[in-house]
Coordinates of N, CA and C in Angstrom, one line a residue:
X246 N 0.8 -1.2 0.0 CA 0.0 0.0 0.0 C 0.9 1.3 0.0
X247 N 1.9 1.2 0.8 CA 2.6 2.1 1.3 C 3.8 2.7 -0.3
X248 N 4.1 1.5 -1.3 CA 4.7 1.6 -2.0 C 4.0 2.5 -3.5
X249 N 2.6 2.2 -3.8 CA 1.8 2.5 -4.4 C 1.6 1.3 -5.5
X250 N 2.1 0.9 -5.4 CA 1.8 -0.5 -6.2 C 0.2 -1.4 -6.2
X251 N -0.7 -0.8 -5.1 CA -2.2 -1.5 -5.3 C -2.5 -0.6 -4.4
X252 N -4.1 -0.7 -4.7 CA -4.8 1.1 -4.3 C -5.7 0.0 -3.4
X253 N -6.0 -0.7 -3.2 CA -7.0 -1.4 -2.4 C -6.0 -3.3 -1.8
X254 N -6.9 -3.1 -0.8 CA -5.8 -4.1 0.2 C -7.0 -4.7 1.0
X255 N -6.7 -5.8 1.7 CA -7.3 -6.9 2.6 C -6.0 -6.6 3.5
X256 N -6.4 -6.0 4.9 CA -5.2 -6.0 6.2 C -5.9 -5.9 7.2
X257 N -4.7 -6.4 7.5 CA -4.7 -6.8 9.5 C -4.7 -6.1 10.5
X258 N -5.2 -5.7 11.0 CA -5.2 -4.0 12.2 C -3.6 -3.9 12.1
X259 N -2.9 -4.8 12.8 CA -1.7 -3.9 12.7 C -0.9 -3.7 11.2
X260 N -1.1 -3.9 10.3 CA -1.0 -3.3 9.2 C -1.5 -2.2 9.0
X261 N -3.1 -2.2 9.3 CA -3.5 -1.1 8.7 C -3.2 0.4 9.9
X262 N -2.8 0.2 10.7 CA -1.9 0.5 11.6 C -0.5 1.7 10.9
X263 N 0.2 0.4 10.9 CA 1.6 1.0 10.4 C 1.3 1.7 8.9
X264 N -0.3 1.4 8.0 CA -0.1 2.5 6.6 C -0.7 4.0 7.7
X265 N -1.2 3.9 8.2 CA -2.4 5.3 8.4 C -1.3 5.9 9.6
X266 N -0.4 5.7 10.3 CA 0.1 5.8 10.7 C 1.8 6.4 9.8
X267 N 2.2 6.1 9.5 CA 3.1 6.8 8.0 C 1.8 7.8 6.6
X268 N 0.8 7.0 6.8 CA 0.4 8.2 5.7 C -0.9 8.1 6.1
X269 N -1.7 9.2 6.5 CA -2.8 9.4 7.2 C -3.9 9.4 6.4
X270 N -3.6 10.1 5.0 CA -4.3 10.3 4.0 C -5.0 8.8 3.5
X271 N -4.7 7.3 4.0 CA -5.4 6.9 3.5 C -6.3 6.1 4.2
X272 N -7.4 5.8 3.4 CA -8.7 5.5 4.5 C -9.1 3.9 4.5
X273 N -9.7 4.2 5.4 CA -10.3 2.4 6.0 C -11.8 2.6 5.5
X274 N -12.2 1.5 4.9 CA -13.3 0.9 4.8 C -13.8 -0.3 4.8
X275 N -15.2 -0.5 5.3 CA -15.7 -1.8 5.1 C -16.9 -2.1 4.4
X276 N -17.2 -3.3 4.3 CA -18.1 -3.8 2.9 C -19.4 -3.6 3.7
X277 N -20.5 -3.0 3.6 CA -21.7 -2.8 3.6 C -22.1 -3.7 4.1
X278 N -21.8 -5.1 3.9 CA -22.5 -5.9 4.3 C -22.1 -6.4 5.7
X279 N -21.1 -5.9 6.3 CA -20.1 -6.3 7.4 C -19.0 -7.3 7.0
X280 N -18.7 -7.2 8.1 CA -17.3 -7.8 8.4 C -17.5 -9.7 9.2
X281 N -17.2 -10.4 8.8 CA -17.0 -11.4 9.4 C -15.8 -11.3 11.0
X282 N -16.3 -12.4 11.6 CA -15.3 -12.2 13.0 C -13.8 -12.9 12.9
X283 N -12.7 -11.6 12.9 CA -11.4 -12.6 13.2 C -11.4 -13.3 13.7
X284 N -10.0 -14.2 14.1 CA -9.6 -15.3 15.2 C -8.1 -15.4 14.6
X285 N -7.3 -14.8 16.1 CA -6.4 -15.0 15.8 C -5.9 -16.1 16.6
X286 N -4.1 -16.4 16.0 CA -4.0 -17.9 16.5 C -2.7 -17.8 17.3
X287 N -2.3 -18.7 18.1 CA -1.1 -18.6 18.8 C -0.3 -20.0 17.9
X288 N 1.4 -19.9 18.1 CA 1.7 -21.3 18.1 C 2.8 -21.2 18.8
X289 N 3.7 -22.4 19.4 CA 4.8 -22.3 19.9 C 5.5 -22.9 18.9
X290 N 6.8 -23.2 19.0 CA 7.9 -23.5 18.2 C 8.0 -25.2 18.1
X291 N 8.0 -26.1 17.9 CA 8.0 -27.4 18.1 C 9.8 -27.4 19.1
X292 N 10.5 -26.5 18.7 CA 12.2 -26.8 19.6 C 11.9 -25.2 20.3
X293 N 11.3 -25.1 20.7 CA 11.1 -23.8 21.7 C 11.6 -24.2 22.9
X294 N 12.9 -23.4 23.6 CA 13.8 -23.8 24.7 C 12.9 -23.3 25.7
X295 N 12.0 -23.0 26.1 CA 10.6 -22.7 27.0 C 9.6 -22.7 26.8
X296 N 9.0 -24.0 26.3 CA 7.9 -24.6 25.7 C 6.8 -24.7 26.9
X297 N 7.2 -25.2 28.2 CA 6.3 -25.1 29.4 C 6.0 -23.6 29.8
X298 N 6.8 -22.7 29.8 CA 6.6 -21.1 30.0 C 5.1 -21.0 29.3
X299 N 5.8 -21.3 27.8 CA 4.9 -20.4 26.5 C 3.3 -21.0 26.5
X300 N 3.7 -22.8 27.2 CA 2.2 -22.8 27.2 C 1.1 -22.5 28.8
X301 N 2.0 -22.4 29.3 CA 1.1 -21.7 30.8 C 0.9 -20.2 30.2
X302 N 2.0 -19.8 29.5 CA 1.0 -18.0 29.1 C 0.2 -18.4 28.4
X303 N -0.3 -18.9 27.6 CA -1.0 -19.2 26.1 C -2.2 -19.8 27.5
X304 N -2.3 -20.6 27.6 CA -2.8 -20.9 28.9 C -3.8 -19.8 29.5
X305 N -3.0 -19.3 30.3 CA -3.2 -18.1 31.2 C -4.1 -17.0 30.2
X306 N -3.9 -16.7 28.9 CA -4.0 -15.9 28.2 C -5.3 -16.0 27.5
X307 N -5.7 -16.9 28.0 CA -7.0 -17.7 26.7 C -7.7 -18.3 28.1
X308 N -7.9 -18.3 28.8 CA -8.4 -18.8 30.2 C -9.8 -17.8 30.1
X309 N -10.9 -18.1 30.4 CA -12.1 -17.3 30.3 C -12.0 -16.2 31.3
X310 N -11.4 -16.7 32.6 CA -11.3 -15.5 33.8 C -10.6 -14.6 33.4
X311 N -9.3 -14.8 33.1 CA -8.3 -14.2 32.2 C -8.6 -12.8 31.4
X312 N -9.2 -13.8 30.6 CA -10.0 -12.7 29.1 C -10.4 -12.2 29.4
X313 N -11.7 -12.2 30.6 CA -12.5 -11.2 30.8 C -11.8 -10.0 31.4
X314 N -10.7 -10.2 32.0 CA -9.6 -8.7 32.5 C -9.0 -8.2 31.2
X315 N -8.9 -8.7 30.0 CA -8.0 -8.4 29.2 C -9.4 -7.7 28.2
X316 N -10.4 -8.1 28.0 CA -11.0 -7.6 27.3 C -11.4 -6.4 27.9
X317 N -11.9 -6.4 29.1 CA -12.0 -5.4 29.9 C -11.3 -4.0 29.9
X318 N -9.9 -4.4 30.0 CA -8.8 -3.5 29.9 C -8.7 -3.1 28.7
X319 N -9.2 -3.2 27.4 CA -9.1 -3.1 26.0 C -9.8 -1.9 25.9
X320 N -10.9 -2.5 26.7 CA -12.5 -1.4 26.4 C -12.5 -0.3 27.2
X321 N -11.6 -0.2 28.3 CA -11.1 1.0 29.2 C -10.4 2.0 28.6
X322 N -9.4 1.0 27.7 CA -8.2 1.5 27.4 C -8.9 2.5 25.7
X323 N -9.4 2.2 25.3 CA -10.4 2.5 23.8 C -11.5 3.6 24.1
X324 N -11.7 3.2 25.2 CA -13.2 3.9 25.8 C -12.9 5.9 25.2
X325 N -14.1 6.3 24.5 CA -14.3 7.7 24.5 C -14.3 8.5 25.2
X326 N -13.1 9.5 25.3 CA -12.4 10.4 25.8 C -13.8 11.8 25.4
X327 N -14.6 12.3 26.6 CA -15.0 13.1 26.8 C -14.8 14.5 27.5
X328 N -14.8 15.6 26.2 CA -14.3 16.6 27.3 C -15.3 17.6 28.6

């Protein structure tokens, strides 16, 4: 996007992040009809030298109690700034 080589794009929040972010000028849209729901995914390494770590965070991280602080904290953190 950034190069000018294609005027329309399929991205990833943090993609579309790092364009609007270096060039402001260009815009986000969605299809009228909506948006289907991401899912993103974790994986660890198959020779990952802290394989027990990575899966107690992944773990920990995806745990329903868990999430509900993290989503929480998303929507705090997002929340409309009123003057």
């Amino acid at each position: 996007m950034l190069s000018g080589e294609t005027s329309v794009g399929y991205m990833f929040t943090s993609q579309v992040l790092t364009v609007l972010n270096e060039n402001p000028n260009f815009e986000v849209v969605f299809p009228k009809e909506g948006l289907g729901f991401g899912i993103d995914s974790c994986f660890i390494p198959a020779k990952a030298p802290h394989a027990d770590n990575a899966h107690a965070f992944l773990d920990k991280l995806y745990s329903a109690y868990d999430r509900f602080f993290i989503i929480r904290a998303e929507a705090w953190k997002n929340r409309p700034h009123h003057s």
